[in-house]
């Protein structure tokens, strides 16, 4: 017998502490392990499978493209890449899109845009990027440097220079740091996901956006987790009545295939020219076909449904015994539980509900279209696991 757990432990690098569950298939918000045990998926592979597992429209779009051509490199034109870029621009008002393969790569590209814009316009010493404490921007060395959590940095020095971390929701400090340094860009998450599902204060976001605009500093919203309908709007920044210069996204965009995107406003659409940036896999036609089937379906009807389900979760959990607080937006929710979050997640898993953690919270990122009966069942299970 092939022992998957032992083989994985022996041959796969030790970077993941996996749960003792082997998922073999699923449909929508349900997943099944190798013994046929049923799970309600409240984590979507960390906000990735936006319409659930093996979703009919998504699978059809992906398989159709797979049978035509799976990869060409960026030396040639392919239809899904052009169609997806058009769709994203038409739905958001952004002017151009760069495609990569992950959230970290999208942020790398955004940082390059901010630096090139500032260095061309203001001088080569304008390279500082202000990010927020408790943020998460990725695992490459530069996005790790952007990430405002020291424990990720330990023993990986020297980091990429030019990143300064400001206290979230403290506009005066951010402003001071941005003016003290020769600042090229500011990066924020509308809701700090890995940091504990904490939405930024609306006033802070607005003041920061105005300040960036007045000082010709590139405002980048990292929508890797908050993007693509997750917060109840197409992109998280749309909850704040601001227009960032650059938006990065990934996770839910591809519905389960690796793709990241950088949306560029008119101000920066031509900053990167031939040879300034690239990616072998970026804009892969199969990934783009999957992403089209996701983005096409994120309309006002779906988004209002996301917001309704969000309200339901808040109503059910906010005053539940064993809950200290509920934070988040849309179907991106953090629950501070009296019991350690890890224990709640473990108990839910035993009862057939898969949840995530973020810092000391239980985190929920269910499919955007999770049926109400399954959502109710999952929330009831969570409630029964809090004490
Ligand atoms: C997950 C995440 C990233 C990193 O994305 P990868 O695809 O893992 O590189 C970056 N920023 C935010 C806000 C994220 O949630």
Short mmCIF file of C-alpha atoms and ligand atoms in Angstrom, two decimals:
data_model
loop_
_atom_site.label_atom_id
_atom_site.label_comp_id
_atom_site.label_asym_id
_atom_site.label_seq_id
_atom_site.Cartn_x
_atom_site.Cartn_y
_atom_site.Cartn_z
CA UNK A 1 0.00 0.00 0.00
CA UNK A 2 1.23 3.50 -0.88
CA UNK A 3 1.36 5.40 2.42
CA UNK A 4 0.74 8.97 1.32
CA UNK A 5 1.33 10.52 4.73
CA UNK A 6 4.67 8.81 5.31
CA UNK A 7 5.82 9.39 1.72
CA UNK A 8 4.89 13.08 1.87
CA UNK A 9 6.69 13.49 5.19
CA UNK A 10 9.76 11.76 3.83
CA UNK A 11 10.05 13.45 0.43
CA UNK A 12 8.25 16.81 0.52
CA UNK A 13 10.11 19.73 2.11
CA UNK A 14 9.21 20.35 5.73
CA UNK A 15 7.59 23.76 5.16
CA UNK A 16 3.98 22.71 5.80
CA UNK A 17 2.47 21.27 8.94
CA UNK A 18 -0.43 19.45 7.29
CA UNK A 19 -3.62 18.26 8.96
CA UNK A 20 -3.96 14.46 8.90
CA UNK A 21 -6.56 14.55 6.14
CA UNK A 22 -6.21 13.36 2.54
CA UNK A 23 -8.72 15.06 0.27
CA UNK A 24 -9.49 13.09 -2.87
CA UNK A 25 -12.46 14.84 -4.46
CA UNK A 26 -15.26 17.30 -4.01
CA UNK A 27 -18.14 19.23 -5.49
CA UNK A 28 -19.00 22.84 -4.70
CA UNK A 29 -18.66 23.49 -0.96
CA UNK A 30 -18.19 19.80 -0.14
CA UNK A 31 -14.97 17.80 -0.05
CA UNK A 32 -14.40 14.12 0.66
CA UNK A 33 -11.36 12.38 2.11
CA UNK A 34 -10.00 8.97 1.11
CA UNK A 35 -12.38 7.20 3.50
CA UNK A 36 -15.37 9.00 2.01
CA UNK A 37 -15.80 11.32 4.99
CA UNK A 38 -17.68 14.49 4.02
CA UNK A 39 -16.38 17.97 4.86
CA UNK A 40 -17.94 21.41 4.38
CA UNK A 41 -15.20 23.61 2.98
CA UNK A 42 -15.00 26.91 4.87
CA UNK A 43 -11.44 27.63 3.71
CA UNK A 44 -11.45 27.20 -0.11
CA UNK A 45 -7.75 26.37 -0.15
CA UNK A 46 -7.06 29.80 1.44
CA UNK A 47 -9.53 31.84 -0.58
CA UNK A 48 -8.75 30.21 -3.92
CA UNK A 49 -11.62 28.00 -5.08
CA UNK A 50 -14.03 30.95 -5.24
CA UNK A 51 -16.90 28.89 -6.69
CA UNK A 52 -16.03 25.69 -4.90
CA UNK A 53 -14.51 22.40 -5.98
CA UNK A 54 -15.00 21.03 -9.49
CA UNK A 55 -17.51 23.78 -10.29
CA UNK A 56 -19.25 22.92 -13.58
CA UNK A 57 -18.69 26.21 -15.42
CA UNK A 58 -15.10 26.52 -14.27
CA UNK A 59 -14.19 22.91 -15.06
CA UNK A 60 -15.76 23.19 -18.51
CA UNK A 61 -13.92 26.44 -19.30
CA UNK A 62 -10.60 24.98 -18.15
CA UNK A 63 -11.03 21.63 -19.94
CA UNK A 64 -12.10 23.31 -23.19
CA UNK A 65 -8.96 25.44 -23.20
CA UNK A 66 -6.78 22.52 -22.09
CA UNK A 67 -7.80 20.57 -25.20
CA UNK A 68 -6.91 23.53 -27.47
CA UNK A 69 -3.51 24.69 -26.21
CA UNK A 70 -2.10 24.56 -22.68
CA UNK A 71 0.83 26.98 -22.97
CA UNK A 72 2.51 29.18 -25.55
CA UNK A 73 4.80 31.54 -23.55
CA UNK A 74 4.36 35.27 -23.95
CA UNK A 75 6.03 35.27 -27.36
CA UNK A 76 2.61 34.78 -28.96
CA UNK A 77 -0.95 36.03 -28.57
CA UNK A 78 -3.62 33.84 -26.98
CA UNK A 79 -7.30 34.67 -26.70
CA UNK A 80 -7.96 33.87 -22.98
CA UNK A 81 -5.20 36.26 -21.85
CA UNK A 82 -6.53 39.16 -23.94
CA UNK A 83 -10.14 38.43 -22.96
CA UNK A 84 -9.37 38.26 -19.25
CA UNK A 85 -7.39 41.53 -19.34
CA UNK A 86 -10.31 43.25 -21.14
CA UNK A 87 -12.84 41.84 -18.69
CA UNK A 88 -10.83 43.00 -15.65
CA UNK A 89 -10.32 46.49 -17.11
CA UNK A 90 -13.97 46.88 -18.12
CA UNK A 91 -15.21 45.80 -14.69
CA UNK A 92 -12.85 48.05 -12.72
CA UNK A 93 -11.88 51.02 -14.91
CA UNK A 94 -8.18 50.10 -14.82
CA UNK A 95 -6.27 50.47 -18.08
CA UNK A 96 -3.82 47.60 -18.33
CA UNK A 97 -3.08 44.26 -16.67
CA UNK A 98 0.12 42.29 -16.10
CA UNK A 99 -0.31 38.57 -15.41
CA UNK A 100 1.96 36.47 -13.21
CA UNK A 101 1.43 33.24 -11.29
CA UNK A 102 0.95 34.17 -7.65
CA UNK A 103 0.23 36.88 -5.15
CA UNK A 104 3.87 37.44 -4.31
CA UNK A 105 4.73 37.90 -7.98
CA UNK A 106 1.88 40.37 -8.44
CA UNK A 107 3.27 42.40 -5.54
CA UNK A 108 6.82 42.21 -6.93
CA UNK A 109 5.53 43.71 -10.17
CA UNK A 110 3.62 46.45 -8.33
CA UNK A 111 6.75 47.37 -6.36
CA UNK A 112 8.75 47.60 -9.60
CA UNK A 113 6.07 49.90 -11.06
CA UNK A 114 6.14 52.22 -8.02
CA UNK A 115 9.95 52.38 -8.01
CA UNK A 116 10.31 52.97 -11.74
CA UNK A 117 7.60 55.64 -11.73
CA UNK A 118 9.19 57.51 -8.82
CA UNK A 119 12.78 57.15 -10.03
CA UNK A 120 11.96 58.40 -13.53
CA UNK A 121 9.94 61.30 -12.19
CA UNK A 122 11.68 62.32 -8.97
CA UNK A 123 15.16 60.76 -8.95
CA UNK A 124 16.92 57.49 -8.33
CA UNK A 125 16.89 57.84 -4.55
CA UNK A 126 13.08 57.66 -4.52
CA UNK A 127 12.64 53.99 -3.77
CA UNK A 128 11.11 53.66 -0.28
CA UNK A 129 7.91 51.65 -0.04
CA UNK A 130 5.76 52.16 3.05
CA UNK A 131 3.81 49.09 4.16
CA UNK A 132 1.82 48.44 7.33
CA UNK A 133 2.74 46.55 10.45
CA UNK A 134 1.02 43.18 10.71
CA UNK A 135 0.66 43.04 6.90
CA UNK A 136 1.38 40.04 4.70
CA UNK A 137 2.60 40.47 1.13
CA UNK A 138 4.29 37.18 0.21
CA UNK A 139 7.27 34.88 0.64
CA UNK A 140 9.78 36.01 -1.98
CA UNK A 141 12.61 37.99 -0.41
CA UNK A 142 11.24 41.34 -1.56
CA UNK A 143 7.62 40.69 -0.60
CA UNK A 144 8.89 39.25 2.68
CA UNK A 145 10.70 42.55 3.20
CA UNK A 146 7.40 44.30 2.48
CA UNK A 147 5.61 42.09 5.02
CA UNK A 148 5.33 43.97 8.31
CA UNK A 149 5.79 41.01 10.67
CA UNK A 150 9.27 40.55 12.11
CA UNK A 151 8.93 36.84 12.87
CA UNK A 152 8.85 36.09 9.11
CA UNK A 153 12.15 37.95 8.65
CA UNK A 154 14.27 36.13 11.18
CA UNK A 155 17.39 34.45 9.74
CA UNK A 156 16.63 35.59 6.18
CA UNK A 157 18.70 38.77 6.33
CA UNK A 158 19.77 40.81 4.52
CA UNK A 159 16.30 41.72 3.29
CA UNK A 160 15.59 43.88 0.27
CA UNK A 161 16.31 47.47 1.34
CA UNK A 162 13.79 50.29 1.08
CA UNK A 163 10.82 49.01 3.08
CA UNK A 164 9.47 50.95 6.05
CA UNK A 165 6.59 49.67 8.18
CA UNK A 166 3.98 52.04 9.60
CA UNK A 167 1.38 51.33 12.27
CA UNK A 168 -1.96 50.38 10.65
CA UNK A 169 -4.70 52.99 11.19
CA UNK A 170 -2.22 55.64 12.37
CA UNK A 171 -2.29 58.15 9.54
CA UNK A 172 -0.01 60.69 11.24
CA UNK A 173 2.75 58.11 11.61
CA UNK A 174 2.39 56.91 8.03
CA UNK A 175 2.54 60.48 6.80
CA UNK A 176 5.62 61.24 8.88
CA UNK A 177 7.46 58.14 7.62
CA UNK A 178 6.44 58.79 4.03
CA UNK A 179 7.75 62.37 4.19
CA UNK A 180 10.95 61.50 6.10
CA UNK A 181 11.88 58.98 3.42
CA UNK A 182 12.03 59.42 -0.34
CA UNK A 183 8.86 57.45 -0.85
CA UNK A 184 7.87 55.76 -4.09
CA UNK A 185 4.83 53.79 -2.96
CA UNK A 186 2.47 52.73 -0.19
CA UNK A 187 1.05 49.19 0.01
CA UNK A 188 -2.00 48.22 2.06
CA UNK A 189 -4.50 45.36 2.38
CA UNK A 190 -8.12 46.55 2.74
CA UNK A 191 -8.51 43.73 5.26
CA UNK A 192 -5.28 42.37 6.76
CA UNK A 193 -5.88 38.68 6.11
CA UNK A 194 -2.95 36.69 7.45
CA UNK A 195 -2.57 39.37 10.13
CA UNK A 196 -5.88 38.32 11.74
CA UNK A 197 -8.69 39.41 9.37
CA UNK A 198 -8.64 43.05 10.46
CA UNK A 199 -10.27 45.59 8.13
CA UNK A 200 -8.48 48.94 7.99
CA UNK A 201 -10.35 51.99 9.33
CA UNK A 202 -12.21 53.77 6.54
CA UNK A 203 -10.89 57.15 7.67
CA UNK A 204 -7.28 55.93 7.60
CA UNK A 205 -7.67 54.44 4.11
CA UNK A 206 -9.24 57.63 2.76
CA UNK A 207 -6.65 59.95 4.30
CA UNK A 208 -3.81 57.74 3.06
CA UNK A 209 -5.25 57.68 -0.46
CA UNK A 210 -5.59 61.50 -0.49
CA UNK A 211 -2.09 61.94 0.89
CA UNK A 212 -0.62 59.57 -1.72
CA UNK A 213 -2.37 61.46 -4.48
CA UNK A 214 -1.22 64.91 -3.26
CA UNK A 215 2.38 63.72 -3.02
CA UNK A 216 2.43 61.71 -6.23
CA UNK A 217 3.17 58.50 -4.30
CA UNK A 218 1.90 55.28 -5.92
CA UNK A 219 -0.86 53.70 -3.84
CA UNK A 220 -0.92 49.92 -4.20
CA UNK A 221 -3.76 47.85 -2.76
CA UNK A 222 -2.74 44.24 -2.15
CA UNK A 223 -5.99 42.46 -3.02
CA UNK A 224 -4.45 39.01 -3.24
CA UNK A 225 -6.88 37.75 -0.59
CA UNK A 226 -9.56 40.49 -0.52
CA UNK A 227 -10.04 40.56 -4.30
CA UNK A 228 -12.48 38.92 -6.67
CA UNK A 229 -15.69 39.25 -4.65
CA UNK A 230 -14.34 38.08 -1.30
CA UNK A 231 -15.31 41.21 0.69
CA UNK A 232 -18.74 41.64 -0.89
CA UNK A 233 -17.40 44.02 -3.56
CA UNK A 234 -15.45 43.03 -6.67
CA UNK A 235 -12.28 44.40 -5.01
CA UNK A 236 -11.81 45.29 -1.36
CA UNK A 237 -10.83 48.92 -2.03
CA UNK A 238 -14.34 49.47 -3.46
CA UNK A 239 -15.65 49.36 0.12
CA UNK A 240 -13.64 52.54 0.86
CA UNK A 241 -14.49 54.93 -1.96
CA UNK A 242 -10.88 55.29 -3.12
CA UNK A 243 -9.11 54.55 -6.41
CA UNK A 244 -5.63 53.07 -5.94
CA UNK A 245 -3.00 53.53 -8.66
CA UNK A 246 -2.21 49.81 -8.69
CA UNK A 247 -4.21 46.77 -7.55
CA UNK A 248 -2.65 43.34 -7.13
CA UNK A 249 -4.64 40.14 -6.91
CA UNK A 250 -4.29 36.34 -7.12
CA UNK A 251 -5.81 33.63 -4.85
CA UNK A 252 -9.52 33.57 -5.88
CA UNK A 253 -8.87 34.99 -9.35
CA UNK A 254 -8.08 31.66 -11.01
CA UNK A 255 -10.67 29.64 -9.10
CA UNK A 256 -8.01 27.02 -8.33
CA UNK A 257 -5.28 27.50 -10.93
CA UNK A 258 -2.22 29.65 -10.29
CA UNK A 259 -2.61 33.16 -11.63
CA UNK A 260 -1.85 36.62 -10.31
CA UNK A 261 -2.69 39.99 -11.84
CA UNK A 262 -1.60 43.61 -11.50
CA UNK A 263 -4.18 46.22 -12.49
CA UNK A 264 -2.68 49.53 -13.60
CA UNK A 265 -4.41 52.90 -13.62
CA UNK A 266 -3.93 55.49 -16.36
CA UNK A 267 -1.13 57.12 -14.34
CA UNK A 268 1.08 54.01 -14.44
CA UNK A 269 -0.17 51.99 -17.41
CA UNK A 270 2.96 52.73 -19.46
CA UNK A 271 5.58 52.70 -16.70
CA UNK A 272 6.77 49.20 -17.60
CA UNK A 273 7.96 48.84 -21.18
CA UNK A 274 9.42 46.04 -23.31
CA UNK A 275 11.87 43.99 -21.29
CA UNK A 276 11.12 45.66 -17.94
CA UNK A 277 9.20 42.70 -16.61
CA UNK A 278 8.04 39.26 -17.66
CA UNK A 279 6.97 35.76 -16.70
CA UNK A 280 7.25 32.46 -18.58
CA UNK A 281 3.94 31.12 -17.31
CA UNK A 282 2.19 34.49 -16.80
CA UNK A 283 -1.11 34.77 -18.67
CA UNK A 284 -1.22 31.02 -19.24
CA UNK A 285 -4.30 30.31 -21.42
CA UNK A 286 -5.70 27.56 -19.17
CA UNK A 287 -5.38 29.68 -16.02
CA UNK A 288 -6.89 32.66 -17.85
CA UNK A 289 -9.83 30.56 -19.10
CA UNK A 290 -10.53 29.53 -15.49
CA UNK A 291 -10.23 33.13 -14.31
CA UNK A 292 -12.64 34.38 -16.98
CA UNK A 293 -15.28 31.93 -15.73
CA UNK A 294 -14.77 33.33 -12.20
CA UNK A 295 -14.71 37.07 -12.99
CA UNK A 296 -17.64 36.83 -15.44
CA UNK A 297 -19.87 35.55 -12.64
CA UNK A 298 -18.99 38.14 -10.00
CA UNK A 299 -21.96 40.45 -10.59
CA UNK A 300 -24.09 42.58 -8.27
CA UNK A 301 -26.43 39.67 -7.59
CA UNK A 302 -23.62 37.41 -6.39
CA UNK A 303 -22.01 40.23 -4.39
CA UNK A 304 -25.24 41.10 -2.60
CA UNK A 305 -25.60 37.42 -1.77
CA UNK A 306 -22.04 37.43 -0.36
CA UNK A 307 -22.97 40.42 1.83
CA UNK A 308 -26.17 38.72 3.04
CA UNK A 309 -24.30 35.56 4.00
CA UNK A 310 -21.73 37.70 5.76
CA UNK A 311 -24.48 39.33 7.83
CA UNK A 312 -25.84 35.92 8.68
CA UNK A 313 -22.43 34.77 9.96
CA UNK A 314 -21.92 37.94 12.00
CA UNK A 315 -25.43 37.64 13.50
CA UNK A 316 -24.92 34.01 14.41
CA UNK A 317 -21.44 34.31 15.88
CA UNK A 318 -21.12 37.81 17.32
CA UNK A 319 -22.97 37.04 20.54
CA UNK A 320 -22.36 33.30 20.64
CA UNK A 321 -20.93 31.79 23.82
CA UNK A 322 -17.20 31.26 23.44
CA UNK A 323 -16.75 34.13 20.95
CA UNK A 324 -14.87 37.29 21.91
CA UNK A 325 -15.22 39.16 18.62
CA UNK A 326 -15.97 38.72 14.93
CA UNK A 327 -14.09 40.83 12.36
CA UNK A 328 -13.84 40.95 8.59
CA UNK A 329 -15.82 41.85 5.53
CA UNK A 330 -17.98 39.80 3.20
CA UNK A 331 -17.01 36.14 3.29
CA UNK A 332 -13.62 36.87 4.83
CA UNK A 333 -14.20 36.46 8.52
CA UNK A 334 -12.06 36.22 11.66
CA UNK A 335 -13.44 34.84 14.91
CA UNK A 336 -11.61 35.50 18.17
CA UNK A 337 -12.57 32.53 20.28
CA UNK A 338 -12.10 32.03 24.02
CA UNK A 339 -10.73 28.56 23.32
CA UNK A 340 -7.46 28.51 21.29
CA UNK A 341 -8.30 28.83 17.58
CA UNK A 342 -6.28 25.72 16.71
CA UNK A 343 -8.43 23.61 19.02
CA UNK A 344 -11.65 24.95 17.50
CA UNK A 345 -10.36 24.20 14.00
CA UNK A 346 -9.35 20.67 15.02
CA UNK A 347 -12.72 19.95 16.61
CA UNK A 348 -14.58 21.32 13.57
CA UNK A 349 -12.48 19.14 11.30
CA UNK A 350 -13.39 16.07 13.31
CA UNK A 351 -17.05 17.08 12.90
CA UNK A 352 -16.66 17.57 9.14
CA UNK A 353 -16.09 21.33 8.75
CA UNK A 354 -12.78 22.67 7.41
CA UNK A 355 -11.80 26.10 8.77
CA UNK A 356 -8.57 28.11 8.75
CA UNK A 357 -6.72 30.16 11.33
CA UNK A 358 -5.19 33.62 11.04
CA UNK A 359 -2.92 34.55 13.95
CA UNK A 360 -5.00 33.73 17.06
CA UNK A 361 -8.33 33.67 15.23
CA UNK A 362 -10.46 31.12 13.42
CA UNK A 363 -10.69 32.32 9.82
CA UNK A 364 -13.50 31.56 7.38
CA UNK A 365 -13.19 31.93 3.61
CA UNK A 366 -16.08 29.80 2.25
CA UNK A 367 -16.97 29.56 -1.44
CA UNK A 368 -18.69 32.78 -2.61
CA UNK A 369 -21.68 30.70 -3.74
CA UNK A 370 -21.90 28.35 -0.73
CA UNK A 371 -25.52 27.15 -0.46
CA UNK A 372 -27.34 28.56 2.58
CA UNK A 373 -28.11 25.11 4.06
CA UNK A 374 -24.43 24.14 4.07
CA UNK A 375 -23.42 27.51 5.49
CA UNK A 376 -25.96 27.05 8.31
CA UNK A 377 -24.70 23.55 8.99
CA UNK A 378 -21.09 24.77 9.12
CA UNK A 379 -21.88 27.70 11.42
CA UNK A 380 -23.84 25.41 13.76
CA UNK A 381 -20.88 23.04 13.88
CA UNK A 382 -18.50 25.92 14.64
CA UNK A 383 -20.83 27.12 17.41
CA UNK A 384 -20.91 23.64 18.89
CA UNK A 385 -17.08 23.61 18.98
CA UNK A 386 -16.49 26.84 20.87
CA UNK A 387 -16.68 25.58 24.44
C1 LIG B 1 -1.62 35.03 0.15
C2 LIG B 1 -1.22 36.43 0.08
C3 LIG B 1 -0.07 36.84 -0.62
C4 LIG B 1 0.89 35.83 -1.26
O1 LIG B 1 0.28 35.14 -2.29
P1 LIG B 1 1.03 33.84 -2.92
O2 LIG B 1 0.13 33.46 -4.06
O3 LIG B 1 1.10 32.82 -1.84
O4 LIG B 1 2.36 34.29 -3.36
C5 LIG B 1 0.20 38.19 -0.72
N1 LIG B 1 -0.60 39.11 -0.16
C6 LIG B 1 -1.71 38.76 0.53
C7 LIG B 1 -2.58 39.83 1.10
C8 LIG B 1 -2.06 37.42 0.68
O5 LIG B 1 -3.14 37.09 1.39
#
